mmCIF file of C-alpha atoms and ligand atoms in Angstrom:
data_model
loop_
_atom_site.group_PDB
_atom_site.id
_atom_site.type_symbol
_atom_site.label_atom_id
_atom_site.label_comp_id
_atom_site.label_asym_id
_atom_site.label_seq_id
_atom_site.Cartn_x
_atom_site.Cartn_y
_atom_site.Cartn_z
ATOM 1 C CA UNK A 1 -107.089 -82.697 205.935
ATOM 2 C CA UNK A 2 -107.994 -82.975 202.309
ATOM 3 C CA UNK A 3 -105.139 -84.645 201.688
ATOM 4 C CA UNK A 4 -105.533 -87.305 204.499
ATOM 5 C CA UNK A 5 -109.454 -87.872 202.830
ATOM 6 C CA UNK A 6 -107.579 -88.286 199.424
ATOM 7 C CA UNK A 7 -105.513 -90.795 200.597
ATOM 8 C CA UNK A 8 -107.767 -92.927 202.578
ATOM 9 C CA UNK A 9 -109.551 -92.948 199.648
ATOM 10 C CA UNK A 10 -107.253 -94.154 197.420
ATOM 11 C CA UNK A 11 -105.983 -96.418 199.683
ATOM 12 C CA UNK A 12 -109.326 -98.217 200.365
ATOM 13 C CA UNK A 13 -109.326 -98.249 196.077
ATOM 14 C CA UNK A 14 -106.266 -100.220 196.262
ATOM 15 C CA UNK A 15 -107.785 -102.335 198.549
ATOM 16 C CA UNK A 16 -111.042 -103.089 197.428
ATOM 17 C CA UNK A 17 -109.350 -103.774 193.875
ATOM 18 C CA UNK A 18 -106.804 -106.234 195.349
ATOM 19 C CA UNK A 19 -109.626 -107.583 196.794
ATOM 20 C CA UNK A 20 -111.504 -108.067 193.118
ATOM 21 C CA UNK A 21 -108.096 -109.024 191.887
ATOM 22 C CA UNK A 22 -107.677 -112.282 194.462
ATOM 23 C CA UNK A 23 -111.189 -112.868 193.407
ATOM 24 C CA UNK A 24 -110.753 -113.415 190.475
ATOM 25 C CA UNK A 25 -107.845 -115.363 190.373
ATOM 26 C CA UNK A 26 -109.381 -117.621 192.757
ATOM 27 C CA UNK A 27 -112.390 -118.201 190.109
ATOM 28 C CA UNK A 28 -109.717 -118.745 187.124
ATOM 29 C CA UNK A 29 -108.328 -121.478 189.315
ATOM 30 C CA UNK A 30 -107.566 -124.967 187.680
ATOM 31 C CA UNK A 31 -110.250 -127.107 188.805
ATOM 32 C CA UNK A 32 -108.525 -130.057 190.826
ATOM 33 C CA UNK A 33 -110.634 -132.255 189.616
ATOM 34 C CA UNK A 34 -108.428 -135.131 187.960
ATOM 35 C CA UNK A 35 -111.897 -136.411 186.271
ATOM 36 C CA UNK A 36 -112.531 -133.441 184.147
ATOM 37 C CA UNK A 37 -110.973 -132.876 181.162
ATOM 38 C CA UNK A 38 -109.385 -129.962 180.065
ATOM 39 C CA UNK A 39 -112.251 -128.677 177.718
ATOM 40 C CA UNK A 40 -114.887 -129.222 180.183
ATOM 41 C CA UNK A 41 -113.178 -127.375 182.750
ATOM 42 C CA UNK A 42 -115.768 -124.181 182.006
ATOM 43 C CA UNK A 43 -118.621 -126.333 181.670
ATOM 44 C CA UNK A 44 -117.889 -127.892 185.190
ATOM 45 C CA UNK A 45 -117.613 -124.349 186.629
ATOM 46 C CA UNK A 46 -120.584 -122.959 184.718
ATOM 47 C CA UNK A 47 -122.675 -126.093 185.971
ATOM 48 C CA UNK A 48 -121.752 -125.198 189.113
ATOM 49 C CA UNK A 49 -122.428 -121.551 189.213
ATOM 50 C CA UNK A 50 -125.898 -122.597 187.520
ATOM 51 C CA UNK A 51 -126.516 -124.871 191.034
ATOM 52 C CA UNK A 52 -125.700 -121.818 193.181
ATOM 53 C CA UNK A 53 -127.522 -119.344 191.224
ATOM 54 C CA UNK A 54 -130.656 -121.806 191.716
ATOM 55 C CA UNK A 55 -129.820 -122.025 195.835
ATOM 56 C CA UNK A 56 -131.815 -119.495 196.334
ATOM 57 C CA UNK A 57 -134.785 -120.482 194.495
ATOM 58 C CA UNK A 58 -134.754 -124.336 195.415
ATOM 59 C CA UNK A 59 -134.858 -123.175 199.204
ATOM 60 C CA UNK A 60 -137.889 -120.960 198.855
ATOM 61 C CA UNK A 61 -139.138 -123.116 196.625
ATOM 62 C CA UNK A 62 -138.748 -126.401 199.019
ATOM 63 C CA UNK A 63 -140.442 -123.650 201.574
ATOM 64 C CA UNK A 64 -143.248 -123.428 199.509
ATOM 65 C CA UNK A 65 -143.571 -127.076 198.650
ATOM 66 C CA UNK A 66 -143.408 -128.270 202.362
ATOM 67 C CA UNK A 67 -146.010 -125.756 203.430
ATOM 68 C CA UNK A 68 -148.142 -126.910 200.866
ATOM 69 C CA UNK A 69 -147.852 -130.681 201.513
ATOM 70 C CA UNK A 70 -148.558 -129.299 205.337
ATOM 71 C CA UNK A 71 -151.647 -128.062 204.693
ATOM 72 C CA UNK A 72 -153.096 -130.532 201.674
ATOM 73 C CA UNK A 73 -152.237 -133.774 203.102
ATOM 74 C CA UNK A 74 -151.778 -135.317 207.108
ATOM 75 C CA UNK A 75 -148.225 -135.981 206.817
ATOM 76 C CA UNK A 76 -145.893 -134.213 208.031
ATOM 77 C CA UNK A 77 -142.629 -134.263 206.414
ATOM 78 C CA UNK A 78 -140.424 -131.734 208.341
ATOM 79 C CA UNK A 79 -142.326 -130.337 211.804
ATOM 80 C CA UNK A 80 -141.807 -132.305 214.929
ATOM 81 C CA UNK A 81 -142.918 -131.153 218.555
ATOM 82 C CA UNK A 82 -141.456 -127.398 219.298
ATOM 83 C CA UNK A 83 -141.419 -128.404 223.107
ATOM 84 C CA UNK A 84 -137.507 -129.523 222.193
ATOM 85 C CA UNK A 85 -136.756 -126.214 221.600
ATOM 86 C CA UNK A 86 -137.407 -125.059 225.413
ATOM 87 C CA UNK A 87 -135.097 -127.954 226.527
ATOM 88 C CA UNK A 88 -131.513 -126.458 227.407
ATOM 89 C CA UNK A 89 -130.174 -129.986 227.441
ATOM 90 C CA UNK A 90 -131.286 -130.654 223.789
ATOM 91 C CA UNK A 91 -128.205 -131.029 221.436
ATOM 92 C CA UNK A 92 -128.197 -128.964 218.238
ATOM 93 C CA UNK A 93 -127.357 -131.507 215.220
ATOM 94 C CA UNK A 94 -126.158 -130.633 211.779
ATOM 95 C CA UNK A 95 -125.469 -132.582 208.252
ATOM 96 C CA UNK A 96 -122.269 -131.769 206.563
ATOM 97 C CA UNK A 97 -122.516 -132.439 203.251
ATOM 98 C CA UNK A 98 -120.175 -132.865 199.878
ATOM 99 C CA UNK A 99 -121.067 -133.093 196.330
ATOM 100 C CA UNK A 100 -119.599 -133.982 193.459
ATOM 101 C CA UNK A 101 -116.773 -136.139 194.487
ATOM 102 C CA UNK A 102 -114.959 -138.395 195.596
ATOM 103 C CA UNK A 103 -111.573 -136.921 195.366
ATOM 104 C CA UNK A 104 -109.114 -138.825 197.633
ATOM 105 C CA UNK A 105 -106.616 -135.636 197.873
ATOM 106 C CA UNK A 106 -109.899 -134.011 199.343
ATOM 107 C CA UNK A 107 -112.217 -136.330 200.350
ATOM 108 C CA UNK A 108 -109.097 -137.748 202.854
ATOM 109 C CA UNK A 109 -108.360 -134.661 204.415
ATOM 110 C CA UNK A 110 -112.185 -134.142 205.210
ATOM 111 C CA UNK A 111 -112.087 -137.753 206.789
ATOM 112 C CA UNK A 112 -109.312 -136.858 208.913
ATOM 113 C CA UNK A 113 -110.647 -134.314 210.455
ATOM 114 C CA UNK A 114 -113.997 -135.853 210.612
ATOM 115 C CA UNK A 115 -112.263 -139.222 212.515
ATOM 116 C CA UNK A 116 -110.417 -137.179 214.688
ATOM 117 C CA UNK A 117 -113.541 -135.346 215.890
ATOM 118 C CA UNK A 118 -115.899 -138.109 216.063
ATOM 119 C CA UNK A 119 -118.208 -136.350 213.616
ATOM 120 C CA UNK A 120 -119.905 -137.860 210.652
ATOM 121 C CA UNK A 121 -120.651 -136.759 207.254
ATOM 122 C CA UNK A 122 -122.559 -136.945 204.151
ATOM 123 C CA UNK A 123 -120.830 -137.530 200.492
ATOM 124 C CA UNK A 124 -123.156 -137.019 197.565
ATOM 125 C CA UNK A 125 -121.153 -138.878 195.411
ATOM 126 C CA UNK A 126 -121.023 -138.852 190.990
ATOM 127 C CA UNK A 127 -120.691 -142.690 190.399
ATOM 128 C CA UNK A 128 -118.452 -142.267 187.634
ATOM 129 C CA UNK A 129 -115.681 -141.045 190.088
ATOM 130 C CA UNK A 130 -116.408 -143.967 192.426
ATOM 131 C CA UNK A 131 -114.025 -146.835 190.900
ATOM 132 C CA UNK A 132 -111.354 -144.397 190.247
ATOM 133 C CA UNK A 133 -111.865 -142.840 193.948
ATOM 134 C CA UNK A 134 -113.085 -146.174 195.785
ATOM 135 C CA UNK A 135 -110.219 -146.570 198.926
ATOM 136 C CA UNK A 136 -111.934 -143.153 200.158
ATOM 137 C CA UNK A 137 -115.715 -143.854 199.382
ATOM 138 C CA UNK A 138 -114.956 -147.297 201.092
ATOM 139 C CA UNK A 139 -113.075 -145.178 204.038
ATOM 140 C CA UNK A 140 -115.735 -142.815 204.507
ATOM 141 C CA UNK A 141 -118.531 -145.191 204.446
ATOM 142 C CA UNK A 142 -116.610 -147.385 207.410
ATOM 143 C CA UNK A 143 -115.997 -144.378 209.172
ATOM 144 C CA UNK A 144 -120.293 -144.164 209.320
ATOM 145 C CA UNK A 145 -120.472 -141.750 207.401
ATOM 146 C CA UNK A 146 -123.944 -141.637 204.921
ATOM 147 C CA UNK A 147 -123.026 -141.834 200.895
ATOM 148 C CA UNK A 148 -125.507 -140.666 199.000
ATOM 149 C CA UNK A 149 -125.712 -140.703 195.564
ATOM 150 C CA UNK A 150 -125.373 -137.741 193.022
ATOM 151 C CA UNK A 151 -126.413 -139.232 189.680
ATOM 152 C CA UNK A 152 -123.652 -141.507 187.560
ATOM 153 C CA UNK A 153 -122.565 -138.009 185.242
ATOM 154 C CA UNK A 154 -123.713 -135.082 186.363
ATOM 155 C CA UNK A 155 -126.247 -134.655 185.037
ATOM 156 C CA UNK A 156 -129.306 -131.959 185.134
ATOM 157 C CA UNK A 157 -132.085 -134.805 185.596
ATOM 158 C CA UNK A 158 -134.587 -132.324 184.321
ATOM 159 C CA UNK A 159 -133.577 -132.926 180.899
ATOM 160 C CA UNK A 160 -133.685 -136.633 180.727
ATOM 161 C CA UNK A 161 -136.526 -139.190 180.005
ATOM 162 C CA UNK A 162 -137.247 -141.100 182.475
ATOM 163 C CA UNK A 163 -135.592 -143.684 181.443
ATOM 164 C CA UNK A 164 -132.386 -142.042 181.158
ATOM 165 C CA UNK A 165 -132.783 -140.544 184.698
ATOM 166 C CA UNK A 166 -133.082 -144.404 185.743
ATOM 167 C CA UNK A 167 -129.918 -145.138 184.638
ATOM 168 C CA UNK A 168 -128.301 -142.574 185.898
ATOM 169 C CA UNK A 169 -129.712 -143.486 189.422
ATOM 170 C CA UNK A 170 -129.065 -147.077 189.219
ATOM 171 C CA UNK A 171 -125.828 -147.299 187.594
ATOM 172 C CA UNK A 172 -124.572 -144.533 190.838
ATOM 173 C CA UNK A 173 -125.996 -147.035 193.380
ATOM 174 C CA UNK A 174 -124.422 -150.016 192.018
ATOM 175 C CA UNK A 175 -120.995 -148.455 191.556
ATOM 176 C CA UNK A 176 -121.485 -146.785 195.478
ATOM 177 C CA UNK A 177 -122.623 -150.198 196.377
ATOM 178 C CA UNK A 178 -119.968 -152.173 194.637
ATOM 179 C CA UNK A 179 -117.153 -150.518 197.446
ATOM 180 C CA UNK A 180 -119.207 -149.936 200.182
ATOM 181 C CA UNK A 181 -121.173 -152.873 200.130
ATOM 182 C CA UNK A 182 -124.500 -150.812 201.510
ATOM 183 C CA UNK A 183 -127.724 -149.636 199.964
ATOM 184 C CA UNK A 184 -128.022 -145.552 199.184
ATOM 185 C CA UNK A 185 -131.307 -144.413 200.292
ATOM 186 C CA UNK A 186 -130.523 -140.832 199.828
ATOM 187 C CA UNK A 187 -129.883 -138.658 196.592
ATOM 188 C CA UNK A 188 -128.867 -134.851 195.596
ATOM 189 C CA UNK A 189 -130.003 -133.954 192.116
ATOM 190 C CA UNK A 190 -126.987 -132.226 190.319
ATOM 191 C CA UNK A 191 -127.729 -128.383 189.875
ATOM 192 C CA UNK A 192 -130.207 -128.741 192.995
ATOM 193 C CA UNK A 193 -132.880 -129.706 189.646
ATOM 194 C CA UNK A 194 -135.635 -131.863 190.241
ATOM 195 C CA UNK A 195 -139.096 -130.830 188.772
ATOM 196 C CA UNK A 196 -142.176 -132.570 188.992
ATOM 197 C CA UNK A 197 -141.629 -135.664 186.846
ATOM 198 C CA UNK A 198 -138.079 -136.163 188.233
ATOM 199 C CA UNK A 199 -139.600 -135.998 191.656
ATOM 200 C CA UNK A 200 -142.491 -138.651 190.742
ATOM 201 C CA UNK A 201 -139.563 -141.092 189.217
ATOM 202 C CA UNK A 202 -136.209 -140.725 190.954
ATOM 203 C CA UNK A 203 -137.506 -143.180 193.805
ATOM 204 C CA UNK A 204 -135.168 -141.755 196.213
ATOM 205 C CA UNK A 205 -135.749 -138.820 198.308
ATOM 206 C CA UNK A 206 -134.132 -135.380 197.424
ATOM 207 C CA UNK A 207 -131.841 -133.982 199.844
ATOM 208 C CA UNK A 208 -131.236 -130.251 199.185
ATOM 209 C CA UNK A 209 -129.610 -127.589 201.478
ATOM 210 C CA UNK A 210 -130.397 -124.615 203.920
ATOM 211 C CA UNK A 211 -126.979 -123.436 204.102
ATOM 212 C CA UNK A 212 -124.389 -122.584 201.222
ATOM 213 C CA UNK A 213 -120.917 -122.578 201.663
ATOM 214 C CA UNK A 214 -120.476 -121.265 198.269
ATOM 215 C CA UNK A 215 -117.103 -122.927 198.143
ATOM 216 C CA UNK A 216 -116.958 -124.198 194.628
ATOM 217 C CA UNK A 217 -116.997 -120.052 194.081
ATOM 218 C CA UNK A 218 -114.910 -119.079 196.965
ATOM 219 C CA UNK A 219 -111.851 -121.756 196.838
ATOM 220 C CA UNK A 220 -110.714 -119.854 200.243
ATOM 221 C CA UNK A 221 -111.058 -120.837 203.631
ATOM 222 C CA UNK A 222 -112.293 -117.918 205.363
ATOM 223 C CA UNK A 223 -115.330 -116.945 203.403
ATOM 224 C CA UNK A 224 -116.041 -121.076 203.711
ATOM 225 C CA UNK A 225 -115.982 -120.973 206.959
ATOM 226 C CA UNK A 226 -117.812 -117.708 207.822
ATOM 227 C CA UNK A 227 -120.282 -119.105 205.323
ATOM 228 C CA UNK A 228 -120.851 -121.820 207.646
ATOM 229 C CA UNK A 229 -120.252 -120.531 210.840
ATOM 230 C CA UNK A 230 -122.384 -117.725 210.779
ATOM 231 C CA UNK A 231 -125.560 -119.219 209.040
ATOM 232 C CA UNK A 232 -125.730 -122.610 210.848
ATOM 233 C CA UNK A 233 -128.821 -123.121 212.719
ATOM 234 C CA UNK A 234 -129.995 -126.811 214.957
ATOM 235 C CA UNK A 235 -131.013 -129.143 211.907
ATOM 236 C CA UNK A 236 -129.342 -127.520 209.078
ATOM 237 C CA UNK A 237 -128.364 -129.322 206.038
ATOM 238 C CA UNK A 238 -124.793 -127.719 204.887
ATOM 239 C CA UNK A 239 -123.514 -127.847 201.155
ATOM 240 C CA UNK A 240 -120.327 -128.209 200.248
ATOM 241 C CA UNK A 241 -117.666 -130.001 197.472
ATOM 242 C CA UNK A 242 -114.837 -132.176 198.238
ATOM 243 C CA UNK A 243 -113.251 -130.906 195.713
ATOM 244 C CA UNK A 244 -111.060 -127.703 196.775
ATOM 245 C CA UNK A 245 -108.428 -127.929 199.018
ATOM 246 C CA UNK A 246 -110.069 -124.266 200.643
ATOM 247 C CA UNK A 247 -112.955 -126.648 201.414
ATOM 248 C CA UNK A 248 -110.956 -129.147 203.682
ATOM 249 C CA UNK A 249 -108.861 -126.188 205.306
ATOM 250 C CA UNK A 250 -112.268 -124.631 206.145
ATOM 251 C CA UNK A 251 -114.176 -128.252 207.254
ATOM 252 C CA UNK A 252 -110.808 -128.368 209.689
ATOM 253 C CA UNK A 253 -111.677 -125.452 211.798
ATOM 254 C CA UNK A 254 -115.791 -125.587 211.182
ATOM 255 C CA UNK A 255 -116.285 -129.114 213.049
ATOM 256 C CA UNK A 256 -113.983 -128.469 216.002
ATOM 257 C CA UNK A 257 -115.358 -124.860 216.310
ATOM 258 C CA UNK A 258 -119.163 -125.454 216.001
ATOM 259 C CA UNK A 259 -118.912 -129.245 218.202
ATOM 260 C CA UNK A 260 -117.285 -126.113 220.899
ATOM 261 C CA UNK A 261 -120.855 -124.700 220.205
ATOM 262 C CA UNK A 262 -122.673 -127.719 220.937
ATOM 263 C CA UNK A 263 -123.368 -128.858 217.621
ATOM 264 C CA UNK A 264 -123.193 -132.759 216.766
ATOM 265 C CA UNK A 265 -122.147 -133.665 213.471
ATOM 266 C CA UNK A 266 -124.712 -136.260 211.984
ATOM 267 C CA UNK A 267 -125.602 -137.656 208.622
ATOM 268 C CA UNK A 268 -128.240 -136.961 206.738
ATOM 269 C CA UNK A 269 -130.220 -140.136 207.493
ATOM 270 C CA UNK A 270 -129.161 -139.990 211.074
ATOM 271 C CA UNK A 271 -130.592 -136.243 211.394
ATOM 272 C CA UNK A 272 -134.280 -137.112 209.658
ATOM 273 C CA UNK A 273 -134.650 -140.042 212.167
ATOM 274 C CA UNK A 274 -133.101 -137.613 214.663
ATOM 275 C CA UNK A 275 -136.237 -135.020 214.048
ATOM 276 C CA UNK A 276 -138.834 -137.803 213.719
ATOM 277 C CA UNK A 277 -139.244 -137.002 209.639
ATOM 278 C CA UNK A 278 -139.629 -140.097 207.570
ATOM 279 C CA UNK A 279 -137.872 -139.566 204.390
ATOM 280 C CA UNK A 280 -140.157 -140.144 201.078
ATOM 281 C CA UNK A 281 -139.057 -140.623 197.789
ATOM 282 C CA UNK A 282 -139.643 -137.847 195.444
ATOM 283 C CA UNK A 283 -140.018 -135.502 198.626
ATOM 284 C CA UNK A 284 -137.506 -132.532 198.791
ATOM 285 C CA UNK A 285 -135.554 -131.943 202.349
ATOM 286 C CA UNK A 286 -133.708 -128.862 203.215
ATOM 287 C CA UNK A 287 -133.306 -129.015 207.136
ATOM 288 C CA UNK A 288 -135.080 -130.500 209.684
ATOM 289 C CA UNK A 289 -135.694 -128.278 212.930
ATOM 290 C CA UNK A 290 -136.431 -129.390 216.079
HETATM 291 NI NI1 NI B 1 -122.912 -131.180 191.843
#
């Protein structure tokens, strides 16, 4: 018997440390990411794991924030009748939405499976990828899906004047506008960062997230898609990158799974006019419930 509990317990060792192992690799991966040069490839991934580490805190925070505006001022920026809720008929819709691209080798294979569903998408895009990425951008916006923009470089808008910030927001909508030949009325500040002043200045309205794939960390498409799958509520707002091929293998079986669940793929735009909430700028949005 002893030696039966010995083994188990070694075995489940082994296991647990192949598990660490394949984690690890999977973190030391080459980002994919033809834009990024070698030397920022750790800067990329710390910027990244920086955005996730904040997930956490922007959501409660946003929580806080929308309560707040709830009870100090008559609009409401989230909350529509709960009557919906009661309705068996009522269809459950969802935003799907990637950062930090485009990245055709990516950003196609998402489209694919997003065409041959019928479901629509949102791409938070970085406008200095959009001339070298444009045939997708241009293919995603005819296939109706929303682009929204995710600043020109990357950058954490809480440490730029105001004037810098501008830039950064107007140079991303004319290069998004440039190839899809369409306004953006919708951005995602890199890092999830947006304090007070960048909220008073952006002049768009922040879309955040209320469920994390955590694919940037991942790179694998189970844990994407049980990250998805198992957190996704009616109005949800999903984050993930076009970046990783793990992320398309996991968007392939997510969209035909959860439209089997009654789920309707929307954009972002499409779900806030969906729920009745009229997006401000400068106002943060994480979901929108029935
Ligand atoms: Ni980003």
């Amino acid at each position: 018997m002893k030696n039966n509990l010995l083994k188990k317990v070694l075995s489940i060792a082994v296991c647990l440390s192949l598990i660490g192992m394949v984690g690890c690799s999977g973190d030391t991966n080459v980002d994919p990411d033809s834009d990024s040069a070698s030397n920022s490839q750790n800067v990329s991934s710390d910027t990244e794991q920086t955005e996730a580490t904040q997930t956490t805190t922007t959501t409660t925070t946003t929580t806080t924030e929308k309560s707040d505006e709830s009870s100090s001022s008559s609009s409401e920026k989230s909350t529509s009748s709960t009557s919906k809720t009661t309705d068996p008929n009522a269809k459950k819709y969802i935003a799907l939405t990637f950062d930090d691209g485009p990245y055709s080798p990516v950003t196609n294979r998402i489209l694919d499976t997003l065409e041959k569903h019928g479901a629509k998408a949102t791409f938070f895009v970085v406008g200095d990828r959009v001339a070298q990425y444009a045939t997708s951008l241009k293919r995603a916006s005819d296939l109706g899906c929303e682009i929204g923009s995710h600043t020109y470089s990357h950058k954490n808008l809480n440490r730029l004047s105001v004037s810098e910030m501008s830039n950064e927001m107007s140079k991303s909508v004319d290069a998004i506008s440039r190839v899809t030949g369409k306004g953006v009325a919708i951005m995602r500040p890199p890092e999830g960062a947006a304090n007070d002043t960048v909220k008073n200045n952006v002049g768009f309205p922040l879309i955040m997230w209320s469920v994390d794939s955590l694919d940037w960390k991942n790179r694998n498409m189970q844990m994407n898609y049980n990250n998805v799958v198992d957190d996704v509520f009616d109005g949800s707002i999903i984050l993930m990158h076009d970046l990783y091929p793990a992320t398309a293998d996991a968007v392939e079986r997510i969209v035909p799974d959860l439209i089997a669940k009654g789920y309707v793929f929307v954009t972002v735009s499409e779900l806030m006019r969906i729920r009745g909430v009229a997006l401000e700028s400068g106002v943060k949005y994480s979901s929108a419930k029935p």
